[in-house]
Coordinates of C-alpha atoms in Angstrom, one line a residue:
Chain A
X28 CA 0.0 0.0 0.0
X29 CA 1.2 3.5 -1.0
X30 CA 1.8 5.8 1.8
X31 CA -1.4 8.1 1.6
X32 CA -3.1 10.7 3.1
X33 CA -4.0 8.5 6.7
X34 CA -0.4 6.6 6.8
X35 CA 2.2 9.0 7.7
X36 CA 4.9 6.8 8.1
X37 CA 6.2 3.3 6.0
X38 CA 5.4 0.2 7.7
X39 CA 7.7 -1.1 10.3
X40 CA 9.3 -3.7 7.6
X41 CA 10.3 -1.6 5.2
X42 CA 14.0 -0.8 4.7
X43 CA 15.6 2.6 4.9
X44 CA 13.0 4.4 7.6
X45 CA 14.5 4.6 11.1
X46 CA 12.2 1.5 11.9
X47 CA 15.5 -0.4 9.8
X48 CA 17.9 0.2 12.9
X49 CA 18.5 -3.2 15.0
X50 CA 19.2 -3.4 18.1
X51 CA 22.9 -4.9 19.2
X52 CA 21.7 -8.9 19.8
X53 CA 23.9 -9.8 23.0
X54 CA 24.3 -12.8 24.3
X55 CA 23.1 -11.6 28.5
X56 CA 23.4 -9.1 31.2
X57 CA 26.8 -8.9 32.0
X58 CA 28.2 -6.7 34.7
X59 CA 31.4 -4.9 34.5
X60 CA 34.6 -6.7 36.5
X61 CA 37.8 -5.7 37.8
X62 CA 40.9 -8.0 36.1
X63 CA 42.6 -9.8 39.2
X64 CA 46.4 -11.4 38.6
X65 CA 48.1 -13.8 41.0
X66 CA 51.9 -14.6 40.5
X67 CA 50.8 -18.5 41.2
X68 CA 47.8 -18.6 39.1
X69 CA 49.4 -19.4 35.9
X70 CA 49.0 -21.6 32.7
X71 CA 50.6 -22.2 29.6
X72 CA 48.9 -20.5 26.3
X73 CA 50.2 -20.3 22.7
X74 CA 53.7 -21.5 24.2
X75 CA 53.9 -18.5 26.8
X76 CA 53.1 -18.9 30.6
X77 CA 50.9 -16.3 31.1
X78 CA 48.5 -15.0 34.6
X79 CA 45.0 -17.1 34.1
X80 CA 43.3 -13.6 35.0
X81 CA 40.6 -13.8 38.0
X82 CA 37.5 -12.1 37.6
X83 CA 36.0 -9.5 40.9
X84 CA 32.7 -8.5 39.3
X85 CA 31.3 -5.3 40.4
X86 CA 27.7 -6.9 40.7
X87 CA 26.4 -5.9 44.5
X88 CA 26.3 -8.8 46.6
X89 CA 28.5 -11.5 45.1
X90 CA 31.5 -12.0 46.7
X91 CA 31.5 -9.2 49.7
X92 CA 30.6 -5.8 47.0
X93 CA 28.5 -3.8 49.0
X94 CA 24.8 -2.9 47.9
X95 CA 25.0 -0.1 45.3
X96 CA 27.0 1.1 42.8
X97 CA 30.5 0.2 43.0
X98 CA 33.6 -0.9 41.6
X99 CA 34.0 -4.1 43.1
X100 CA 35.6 -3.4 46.6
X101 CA 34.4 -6.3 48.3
X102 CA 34.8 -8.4 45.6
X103 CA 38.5 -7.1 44.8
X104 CA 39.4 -7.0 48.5
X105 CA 38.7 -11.0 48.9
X106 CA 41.1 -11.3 46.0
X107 CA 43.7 -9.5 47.6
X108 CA 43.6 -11.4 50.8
X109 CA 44.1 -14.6 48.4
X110 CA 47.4 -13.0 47.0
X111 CA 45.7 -11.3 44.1
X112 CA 46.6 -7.8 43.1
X113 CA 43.6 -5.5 41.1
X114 CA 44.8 -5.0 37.7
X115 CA 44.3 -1.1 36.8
X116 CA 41.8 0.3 34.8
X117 CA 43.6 2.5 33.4
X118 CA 46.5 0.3 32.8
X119 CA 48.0 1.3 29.0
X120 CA 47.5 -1.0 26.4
X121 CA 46.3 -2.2 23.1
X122 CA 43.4 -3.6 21.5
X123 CA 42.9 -4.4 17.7
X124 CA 46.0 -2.5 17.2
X125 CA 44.7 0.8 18.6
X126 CA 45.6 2.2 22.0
X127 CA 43.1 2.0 24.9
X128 CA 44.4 5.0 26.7
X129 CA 40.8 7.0 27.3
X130 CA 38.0 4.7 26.6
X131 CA 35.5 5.5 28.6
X132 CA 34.9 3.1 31.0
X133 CA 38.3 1.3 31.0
X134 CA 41.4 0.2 29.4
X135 CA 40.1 -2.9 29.2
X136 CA 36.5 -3.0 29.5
X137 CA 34.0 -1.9 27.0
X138 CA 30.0 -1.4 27.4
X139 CA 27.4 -2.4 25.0
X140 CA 24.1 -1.6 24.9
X141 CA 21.7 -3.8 23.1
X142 CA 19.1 -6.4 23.6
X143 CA 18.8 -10.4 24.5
X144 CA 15.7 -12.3 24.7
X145 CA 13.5 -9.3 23.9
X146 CA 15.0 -7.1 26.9
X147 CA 17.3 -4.2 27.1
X148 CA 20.6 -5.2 28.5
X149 CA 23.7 -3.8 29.6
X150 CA 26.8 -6.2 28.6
X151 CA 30.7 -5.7 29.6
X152 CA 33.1 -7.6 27.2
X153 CA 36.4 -7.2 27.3
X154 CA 38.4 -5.2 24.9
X155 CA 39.9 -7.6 23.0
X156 CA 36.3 -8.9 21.7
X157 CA 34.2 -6.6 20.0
X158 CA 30.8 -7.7 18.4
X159 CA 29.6 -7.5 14.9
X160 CA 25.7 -7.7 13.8
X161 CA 25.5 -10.3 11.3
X162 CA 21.5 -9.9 10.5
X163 CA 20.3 -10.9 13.4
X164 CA 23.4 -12.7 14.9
X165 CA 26.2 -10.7 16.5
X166 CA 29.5 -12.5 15.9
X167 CA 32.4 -11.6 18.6
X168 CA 35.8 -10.8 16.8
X169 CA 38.6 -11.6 19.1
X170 CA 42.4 -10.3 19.2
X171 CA 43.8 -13.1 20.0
X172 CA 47.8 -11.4 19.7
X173 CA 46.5 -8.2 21.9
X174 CA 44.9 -10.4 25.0
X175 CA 47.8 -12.5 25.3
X176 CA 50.3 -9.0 25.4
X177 CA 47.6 -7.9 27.9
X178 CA 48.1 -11.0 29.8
X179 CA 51.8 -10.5 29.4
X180 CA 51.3 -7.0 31.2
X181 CA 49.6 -7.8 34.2
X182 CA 52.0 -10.8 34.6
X183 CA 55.1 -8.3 34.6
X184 CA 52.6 -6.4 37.6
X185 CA 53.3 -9.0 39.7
X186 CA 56.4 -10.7 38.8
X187 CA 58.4 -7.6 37.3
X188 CA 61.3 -9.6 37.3
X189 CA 60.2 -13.2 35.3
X190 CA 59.6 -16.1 36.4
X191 CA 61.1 -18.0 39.0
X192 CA 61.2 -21.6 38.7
X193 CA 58.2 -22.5 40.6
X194 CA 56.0 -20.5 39.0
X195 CA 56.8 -22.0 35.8
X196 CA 56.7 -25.4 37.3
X197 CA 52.9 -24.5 38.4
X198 CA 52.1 -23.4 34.8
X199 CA 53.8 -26.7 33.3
X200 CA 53.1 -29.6 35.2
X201 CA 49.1 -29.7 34.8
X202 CA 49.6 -29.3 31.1
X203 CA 52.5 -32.7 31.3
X204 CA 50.1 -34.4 33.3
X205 CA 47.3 -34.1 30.2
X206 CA 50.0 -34.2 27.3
X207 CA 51.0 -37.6 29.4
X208 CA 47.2 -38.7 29.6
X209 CA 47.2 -37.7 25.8
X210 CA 50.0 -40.0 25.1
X211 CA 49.0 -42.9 26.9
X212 CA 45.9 -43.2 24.8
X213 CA 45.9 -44.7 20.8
X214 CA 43.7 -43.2 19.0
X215 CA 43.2 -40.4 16.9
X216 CA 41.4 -38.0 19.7
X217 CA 44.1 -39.1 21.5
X218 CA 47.0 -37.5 19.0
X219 CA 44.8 -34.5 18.2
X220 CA 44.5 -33.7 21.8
X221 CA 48.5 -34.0 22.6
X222 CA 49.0 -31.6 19.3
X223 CA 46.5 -29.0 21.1
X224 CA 48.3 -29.7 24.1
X225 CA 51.9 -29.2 23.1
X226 CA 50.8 -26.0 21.1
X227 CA 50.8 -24.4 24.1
X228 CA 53.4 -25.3 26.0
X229 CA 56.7 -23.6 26.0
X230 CA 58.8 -24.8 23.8
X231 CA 62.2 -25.6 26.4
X232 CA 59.4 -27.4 28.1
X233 CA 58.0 -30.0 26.1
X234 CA 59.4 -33.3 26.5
X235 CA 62.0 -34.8 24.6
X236 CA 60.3 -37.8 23.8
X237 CA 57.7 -35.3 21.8
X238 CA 59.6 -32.9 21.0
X239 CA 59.5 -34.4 17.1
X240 CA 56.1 -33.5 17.0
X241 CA 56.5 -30.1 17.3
X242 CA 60.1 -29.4 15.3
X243 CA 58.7 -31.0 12.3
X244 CA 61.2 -30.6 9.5
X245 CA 59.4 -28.4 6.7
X246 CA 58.3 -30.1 4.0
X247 CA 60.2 -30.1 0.7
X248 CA 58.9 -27.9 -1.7
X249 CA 57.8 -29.4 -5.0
X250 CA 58.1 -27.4 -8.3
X251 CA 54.8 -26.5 -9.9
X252 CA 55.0 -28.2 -13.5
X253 CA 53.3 -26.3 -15.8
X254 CA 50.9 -28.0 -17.7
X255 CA 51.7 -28.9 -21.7
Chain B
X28 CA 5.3 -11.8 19.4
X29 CA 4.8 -8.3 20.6
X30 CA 7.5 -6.3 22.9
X31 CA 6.7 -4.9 25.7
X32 CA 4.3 -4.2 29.0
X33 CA 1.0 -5.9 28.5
X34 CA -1.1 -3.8 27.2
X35 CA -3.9 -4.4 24.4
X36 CA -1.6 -3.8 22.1
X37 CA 1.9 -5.0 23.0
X38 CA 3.5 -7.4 25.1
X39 CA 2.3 -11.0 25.4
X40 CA -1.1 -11.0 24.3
X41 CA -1.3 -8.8 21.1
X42 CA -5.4 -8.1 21.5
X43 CA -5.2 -6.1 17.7
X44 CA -4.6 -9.1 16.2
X45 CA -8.3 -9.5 15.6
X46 CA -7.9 -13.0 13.5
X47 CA -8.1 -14.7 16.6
X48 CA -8.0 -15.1 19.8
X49 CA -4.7 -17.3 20.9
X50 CA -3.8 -19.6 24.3
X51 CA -0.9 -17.9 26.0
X52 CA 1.8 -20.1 27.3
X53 CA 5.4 -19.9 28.8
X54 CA 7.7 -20.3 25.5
X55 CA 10.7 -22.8 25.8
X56 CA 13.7 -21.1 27.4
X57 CA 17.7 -22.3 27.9
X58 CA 16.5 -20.8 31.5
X59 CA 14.7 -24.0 32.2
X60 CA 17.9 -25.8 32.9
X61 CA 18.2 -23.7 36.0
X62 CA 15.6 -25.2 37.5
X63 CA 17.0 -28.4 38.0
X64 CA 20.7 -27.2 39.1
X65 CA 18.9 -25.5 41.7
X66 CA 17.3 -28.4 42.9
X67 CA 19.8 -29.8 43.5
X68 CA 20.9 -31.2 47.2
X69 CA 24.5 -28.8 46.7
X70 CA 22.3 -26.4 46.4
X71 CA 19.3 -26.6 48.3
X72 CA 21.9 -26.9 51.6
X73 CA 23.3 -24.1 50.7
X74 CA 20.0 -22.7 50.9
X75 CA 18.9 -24.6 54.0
X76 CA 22.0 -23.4 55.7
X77 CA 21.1 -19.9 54.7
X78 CA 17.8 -19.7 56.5
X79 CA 18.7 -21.8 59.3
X80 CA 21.0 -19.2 60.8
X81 CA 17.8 -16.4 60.9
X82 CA 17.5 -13.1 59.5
X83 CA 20.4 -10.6 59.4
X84 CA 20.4 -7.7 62.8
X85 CA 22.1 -4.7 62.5
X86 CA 24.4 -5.4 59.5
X87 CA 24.2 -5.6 56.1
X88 CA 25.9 -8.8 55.8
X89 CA 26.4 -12.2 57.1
X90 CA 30.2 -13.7 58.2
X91 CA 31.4 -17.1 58.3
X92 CA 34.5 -18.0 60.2
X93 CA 36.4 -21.2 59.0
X94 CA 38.2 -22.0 62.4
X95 CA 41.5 -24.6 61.3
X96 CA 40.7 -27.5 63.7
X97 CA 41.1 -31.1 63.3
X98 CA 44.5 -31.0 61.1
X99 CA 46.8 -30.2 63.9
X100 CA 49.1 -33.7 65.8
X101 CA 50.0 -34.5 68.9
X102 CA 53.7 -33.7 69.2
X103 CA 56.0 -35.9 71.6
X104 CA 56.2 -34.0 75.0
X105 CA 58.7 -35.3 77.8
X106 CA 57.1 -36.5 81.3
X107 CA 56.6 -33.3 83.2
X108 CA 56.7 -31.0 80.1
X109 CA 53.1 -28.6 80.0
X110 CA 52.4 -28.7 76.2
X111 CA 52.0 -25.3 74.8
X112 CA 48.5 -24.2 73.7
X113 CA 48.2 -23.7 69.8
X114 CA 46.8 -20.5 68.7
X115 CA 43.8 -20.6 66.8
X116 CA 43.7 -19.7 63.4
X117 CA 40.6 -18.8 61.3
X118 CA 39.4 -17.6 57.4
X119 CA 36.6 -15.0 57.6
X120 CA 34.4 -14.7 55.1
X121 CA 31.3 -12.0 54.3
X122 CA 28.4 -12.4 52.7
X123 CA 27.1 -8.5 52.0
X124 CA 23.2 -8.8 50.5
X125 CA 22.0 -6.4 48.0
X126 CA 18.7 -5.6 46.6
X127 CA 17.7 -7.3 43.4
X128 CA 14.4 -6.6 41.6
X129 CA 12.3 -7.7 38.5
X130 CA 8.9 -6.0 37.5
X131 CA 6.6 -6.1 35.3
X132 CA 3.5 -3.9 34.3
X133 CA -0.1 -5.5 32.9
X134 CA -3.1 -3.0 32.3
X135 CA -6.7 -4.1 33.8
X136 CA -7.9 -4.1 30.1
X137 CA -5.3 -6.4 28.7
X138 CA -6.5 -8.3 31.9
X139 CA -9.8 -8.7 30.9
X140 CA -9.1 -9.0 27.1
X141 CA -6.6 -12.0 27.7
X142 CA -6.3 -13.4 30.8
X143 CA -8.5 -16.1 30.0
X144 CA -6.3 -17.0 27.8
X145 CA -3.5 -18.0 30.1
X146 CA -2.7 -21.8 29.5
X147 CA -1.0 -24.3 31.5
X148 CA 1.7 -23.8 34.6
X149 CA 0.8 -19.7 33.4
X150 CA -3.2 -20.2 34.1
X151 CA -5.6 -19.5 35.0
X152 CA -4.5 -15.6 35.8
X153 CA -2.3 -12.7 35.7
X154 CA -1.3 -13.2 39.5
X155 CA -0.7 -17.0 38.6
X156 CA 1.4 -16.1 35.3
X157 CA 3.6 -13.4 37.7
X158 CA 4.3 -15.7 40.5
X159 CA 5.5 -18.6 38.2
X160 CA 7.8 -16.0 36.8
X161 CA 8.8 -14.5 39.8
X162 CA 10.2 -17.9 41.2
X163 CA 12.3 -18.4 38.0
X164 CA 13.3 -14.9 37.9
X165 CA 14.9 -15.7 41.6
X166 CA 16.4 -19.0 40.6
X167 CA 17.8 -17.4 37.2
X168 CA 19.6 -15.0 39.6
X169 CA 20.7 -16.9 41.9
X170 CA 22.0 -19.7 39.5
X171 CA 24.2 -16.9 37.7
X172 CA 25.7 -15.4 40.6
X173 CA 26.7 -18.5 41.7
X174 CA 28.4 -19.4 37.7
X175 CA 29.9 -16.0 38.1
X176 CA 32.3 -17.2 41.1
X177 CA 33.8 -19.9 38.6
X178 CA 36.5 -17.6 37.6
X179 CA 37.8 -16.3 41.1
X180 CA 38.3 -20.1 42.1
X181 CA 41.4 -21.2 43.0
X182 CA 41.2 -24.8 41.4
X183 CA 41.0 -25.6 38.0
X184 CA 40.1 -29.0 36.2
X185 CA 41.2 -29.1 32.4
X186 CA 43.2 -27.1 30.2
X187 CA 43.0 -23.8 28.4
X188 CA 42.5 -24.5 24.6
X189 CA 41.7 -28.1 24.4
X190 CA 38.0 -29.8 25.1
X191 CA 36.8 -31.2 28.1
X192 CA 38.3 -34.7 28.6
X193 CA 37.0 -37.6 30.8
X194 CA 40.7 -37.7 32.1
X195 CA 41.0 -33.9 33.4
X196 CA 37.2 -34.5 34.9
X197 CA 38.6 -37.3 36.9
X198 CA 41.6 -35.8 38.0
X199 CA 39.9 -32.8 38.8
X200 CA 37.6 -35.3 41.2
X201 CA 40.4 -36.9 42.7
X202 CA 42.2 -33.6 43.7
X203 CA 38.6 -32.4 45.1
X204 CA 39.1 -35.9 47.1
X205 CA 42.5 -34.8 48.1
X206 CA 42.1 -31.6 49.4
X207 CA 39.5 -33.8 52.2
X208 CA 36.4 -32.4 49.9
X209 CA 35.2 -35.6 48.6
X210 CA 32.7 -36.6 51.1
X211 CA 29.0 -36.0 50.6
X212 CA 27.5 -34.3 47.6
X213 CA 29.0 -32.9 44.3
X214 CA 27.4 -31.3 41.2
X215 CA 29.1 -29.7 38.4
X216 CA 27.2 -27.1 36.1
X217 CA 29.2 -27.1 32.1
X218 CA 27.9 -25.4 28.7
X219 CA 26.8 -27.9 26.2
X220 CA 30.0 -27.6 24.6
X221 CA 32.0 -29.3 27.8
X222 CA 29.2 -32.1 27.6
X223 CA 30.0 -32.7 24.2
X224 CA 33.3 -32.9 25.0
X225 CA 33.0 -35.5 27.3
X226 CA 30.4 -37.8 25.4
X227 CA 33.0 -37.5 22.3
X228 CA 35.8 -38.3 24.6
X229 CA 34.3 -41.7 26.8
X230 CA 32.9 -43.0 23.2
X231 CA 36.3 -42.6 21.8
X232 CA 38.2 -44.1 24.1
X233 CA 35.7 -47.3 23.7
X234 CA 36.1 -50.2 26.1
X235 CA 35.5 -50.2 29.4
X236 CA 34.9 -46.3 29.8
X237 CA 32.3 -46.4 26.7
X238 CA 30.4 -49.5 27.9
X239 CA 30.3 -48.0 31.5
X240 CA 26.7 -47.7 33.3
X241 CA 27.6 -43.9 33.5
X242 CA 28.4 -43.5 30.2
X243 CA 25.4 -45.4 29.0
X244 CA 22.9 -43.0 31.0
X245 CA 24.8 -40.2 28.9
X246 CA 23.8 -41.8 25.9
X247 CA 20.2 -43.1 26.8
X248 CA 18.8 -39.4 29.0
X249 CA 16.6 -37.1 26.3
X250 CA 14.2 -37.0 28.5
X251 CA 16.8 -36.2 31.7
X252 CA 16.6 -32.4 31.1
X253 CA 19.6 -30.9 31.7
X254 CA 20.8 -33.3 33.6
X255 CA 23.9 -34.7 31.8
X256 CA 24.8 -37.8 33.9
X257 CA 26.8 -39.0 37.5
X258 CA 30.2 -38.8 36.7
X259 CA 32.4 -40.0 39.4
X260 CA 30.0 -39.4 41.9
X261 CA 29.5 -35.8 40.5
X262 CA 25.9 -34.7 39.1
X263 CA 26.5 -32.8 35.9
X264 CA 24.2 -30.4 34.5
X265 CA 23.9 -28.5 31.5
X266 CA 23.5 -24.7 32.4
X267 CA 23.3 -21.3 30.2
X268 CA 24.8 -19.2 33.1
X269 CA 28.5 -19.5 32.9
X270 CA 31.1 -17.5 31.9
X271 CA 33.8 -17.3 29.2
X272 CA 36.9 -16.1 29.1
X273 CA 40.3 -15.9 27.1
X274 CA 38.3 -18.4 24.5
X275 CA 37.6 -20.6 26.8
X276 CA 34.1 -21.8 28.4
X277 CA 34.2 -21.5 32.2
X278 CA 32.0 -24.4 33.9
X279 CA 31.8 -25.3 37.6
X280 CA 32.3 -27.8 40.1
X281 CA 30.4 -27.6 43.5
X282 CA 30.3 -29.7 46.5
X283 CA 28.8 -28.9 50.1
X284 CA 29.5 -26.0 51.7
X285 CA 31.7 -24.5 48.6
X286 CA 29.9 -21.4 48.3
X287 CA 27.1 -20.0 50.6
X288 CA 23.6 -17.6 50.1
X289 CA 22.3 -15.3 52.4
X290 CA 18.6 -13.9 52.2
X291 CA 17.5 -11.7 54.0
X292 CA 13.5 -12.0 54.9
X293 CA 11.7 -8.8 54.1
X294 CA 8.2 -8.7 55.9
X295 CA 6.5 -6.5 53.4
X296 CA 4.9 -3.8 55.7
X297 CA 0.9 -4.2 56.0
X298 CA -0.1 -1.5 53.7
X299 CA 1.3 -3.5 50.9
X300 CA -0.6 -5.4 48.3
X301 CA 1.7 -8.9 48.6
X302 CA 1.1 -11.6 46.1
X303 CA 4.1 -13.6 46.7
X304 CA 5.8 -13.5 50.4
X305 CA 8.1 -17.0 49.5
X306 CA 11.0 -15.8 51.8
X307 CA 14.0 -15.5 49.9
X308 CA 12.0 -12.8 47.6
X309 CA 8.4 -11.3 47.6
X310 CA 6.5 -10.2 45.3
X311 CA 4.6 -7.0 45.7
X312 CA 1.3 -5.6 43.8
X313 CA 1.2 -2.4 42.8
X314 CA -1.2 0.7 41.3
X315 CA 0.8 3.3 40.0
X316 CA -2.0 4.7 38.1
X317 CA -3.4 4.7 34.2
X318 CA -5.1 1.7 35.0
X319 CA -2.4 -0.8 35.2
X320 CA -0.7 -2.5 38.0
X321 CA 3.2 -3.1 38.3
X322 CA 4.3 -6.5 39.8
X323 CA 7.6 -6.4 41.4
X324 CA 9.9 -9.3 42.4
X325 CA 12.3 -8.6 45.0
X326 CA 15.3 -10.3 46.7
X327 CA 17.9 -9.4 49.1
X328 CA 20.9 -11.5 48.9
X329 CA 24.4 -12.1 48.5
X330 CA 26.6 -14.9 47.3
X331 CA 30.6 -16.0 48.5
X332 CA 32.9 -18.5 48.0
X333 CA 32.8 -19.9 51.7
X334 CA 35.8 -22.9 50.8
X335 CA 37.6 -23.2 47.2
X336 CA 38.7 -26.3 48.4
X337 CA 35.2 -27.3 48.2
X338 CA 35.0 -26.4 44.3
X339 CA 36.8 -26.0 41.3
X340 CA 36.1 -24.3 37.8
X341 CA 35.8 -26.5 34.6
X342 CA 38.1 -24.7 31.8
X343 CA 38.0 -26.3 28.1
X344 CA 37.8 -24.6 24.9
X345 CA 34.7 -22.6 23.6

């Protein structure tokens, strides 16, 4: 139907009016957090030992935050009487290859706005995931290089001076235990898991029995014979 | 299905569709699966233990002191030696509550347009439809502040960017065992992913892990909900809740006394209009005028890790 004289206004499902805009499709609530980094909470990732970052969510009532708005103190405060130390929010650093230094709500926390399951939410991501709208799917582009030189950041804020041995022994041993329990089975699961497995431990540190697996010789390359 | 409060012309009952009149139900939702972790025994002692120590006085929260006692030996003493007392030592927690709400607005004359056509656990009325949401809504909550401890435990059971294996679950139950925490009851809450995982992985490794009893539930439980299976003595559910991080999903595993609630009881005052007083949340009727009536669900509570001993967090790859 044209738009006449008693319709003001094209219909809802028509492209190119303001009724077009959609609303950012995310996945919950989610509350913002403050980034937590022990020097003994560590694991082995993309053959680095790296912090395994703690969560203190600023959500009132979980984990001793006071009722209200706040930034996590009671949450944060358990952490540091477990050894944890608050990582900044305005700590420098990078995402997607641009610097963080003033977003608004931190260096490493972003806010969307958007909707899930027909309701208005509020969702924190970190910034090393941002969404795209895909129709009506939002896919989550990740920076995979930029988190792990974040992680690399707040591991220098509490061990400034590298590793010592046990911290690396902490990091390494769970990941022998499952390459071992990888290599004990015969199967092809079995092989695919040790390759994951060995991926990300440190190179010095995988054992010499495996070591083949992950120093494969490149392959020689053949000459590309043109066709007669 | 029309957004919004319902009215005659928005939210769940879309009167200006004049075709026909329609049944209103409760629509399938992931949510459901949060029903039956928190029915569980972890959890409903958590919850027991919660009310059994009475109402907060005077404070906005609740402490807990873990006093070290029982782990201490004698020590050899000559004849005529006084043994020197041992100082006490304790770990304090706090549970601080907070006020969470959920509300929703219906006008008297989508009331009386639709409310006949409420169908099933919904029916037959508006007051029956809120209340039925209004316990969900408080077992949603709870159920995700309780998945959002997973990443501030201290134990960890699997690997960062590999799946789930039976292995790692196993190990992560006999270190739960070690640490003195494997007596009495244990659930585990993963995504769907992790349960993948660990189907893939038993029926791979064939034998006597594939043809076990436990593995065979797995196999044979459709009609289970999200109840996954018993694994090594822990109840495993499927739950939308949980957290990722660093590409990884970030499930849970609970035993007695790992993390613990406080509500506090709220005697709605006598001028209000109560539909719901359940204890841990209320639910309150209001007129705020325009001819519609605003029903609010309220809680007060809090959630802590009480002992990570007592739990662990479930890391595989997303």
């Amino acid at each position: 139907m044209p738009i006449g004289s008693n319709q003001t206004t094209a219909p809802a499902f028509a492209a190119g009016s303001s009724f077009a805009r959609q609303d950012l499709r995310l996945p919950r609530q989610r509350d913002a957090w403050t980034y937590c980094v022990s020097p003994t909470r560590l694991f082995c990732v993309d053959g680095q030992i790296l912090p395994e970052l703690a969560k203190a969510w600023h959500t009132p009532g979980i984990q001793g935050n006071p009722a209200g708005t706040n930034r996590g103190q009671g949450f944060v405060g358990n952490m540091i009487a477990q050894g944890y130390q608050p990582v900044p929010h305005d700590l420098p650093c990078k995402a997607f290859g641009a610097p963080r230094a003033g977003s608004p709500v931190s260096t490493y926390l972003d806010r969307y706005d958007g909707v899930s399951r027909g309701r208005r939410v509020v969702y924190y991501s970190d910034a090393w995931h941002r969404p795209r709208q895909l129709g009506h799917l939002t896919s989550w582009e990740h920076d995979r290089a930029g988190w792990l030189d974040f992680l690399a950041q707040c591991l220098a804020l509490v061990s400034p001076d590298g590793l010592v041995d046990l911290q690396v022994q902490l990091a390494v041993a769970p990941v022998l235990r499952r390459v071992r329990a990888a290599q004990d089975r015969d199967d092809a699961r079995g092989r695919r898991m040790l390759g994951q497995l060995l991926s990300h431990l440190p190179a010095e540190h995988v054992p010499d029995d495996l070591r083949h697996l992950v120093e494969s010789e490149p392959k020689p390359k053949t000459a590309r014979r043109r066709k007669e | 299905m029309a957004a919004g409060e319902w009215y005659s012309n928005s939210g769940i009952g879309d009167a200006n569709n004049a075709v026909t009149a329609r049944g209103i139900q409760a629509a399938l939702t992931a949510a459901n699966k949060n029903l039956e972790a928190s029915a569980h025994p972890v959890m409903q002692q958590m919850l027991a233990r919660d009310q059994g120590v009475g109402n907060m006085l005077g404070a906005v929260g609740f402490g807990m002191s873990f006093a070290d006692l029982g782990s201490g030996k004698l020590s050899a003493e000559s004849e005529g030696t006084a043994a020197t007392p041992t100082n006490f030592s304790t770990t304090n927690v706090a549970v601080t509550v907070a006020r969470r709400a959920f509300a929703r607005e219906v006008s008297d004359y989508a009331r009386s347009l639709q409310e006949g056509l409420l169908m099933g656990e919904i029916g037959p009325t508006a007051e029956a439809l809120l209340a039925y949401e209004g316990t969900r809504v408080w077992i949603n909550s709870l159920v995700d502040q309780i998945a959002a401890l997973a990443s501030s435990a201290t134990n960890t059971i699997g690997s960062t960017g590999v799946p789930l294996t039976w292995s790692a679950l196993n190990e992560g139950i006999l270190d739960l065992k070690d640490r003195g925490a494997g007596s009495g009851r244990a659930m585990a809450l993963v995504t769907v992913k992790g349960a993948k995982d660990l189907a893939d992985d038993a029926l791979s490794l064939g034998g006597a892990v594939a043809m076990a009893p436990q593995i065979q539930q797995l196999l044979a439980n459709a009609s289970a909900g999200g109840f996954v299976g018993s694994f090594g003595g822990v109840d495993v559910y499927l739950n939308s809740e949980l957290d990722t991080d660093s590409g990884d999903d970030l499930g849970l595993l609970l035993t007695d006394g790992a993390v613990i609630s406080k509500h506090q009881t709220v005697a709605l005052p006598r001028e209000a209009d109560v539909l719901v007083n359940a204890g841990f949340y209320s639910m309150e009727l209001r007129r705020p005028g325009g001819s519609v009536s605003i029903i609010e669900t309220v809680a007060y509570n809090g959630v802590t890790i009480a002992e990570n001993g007592r739990m662990a967090a479930i890391r595989y790859a997303s």
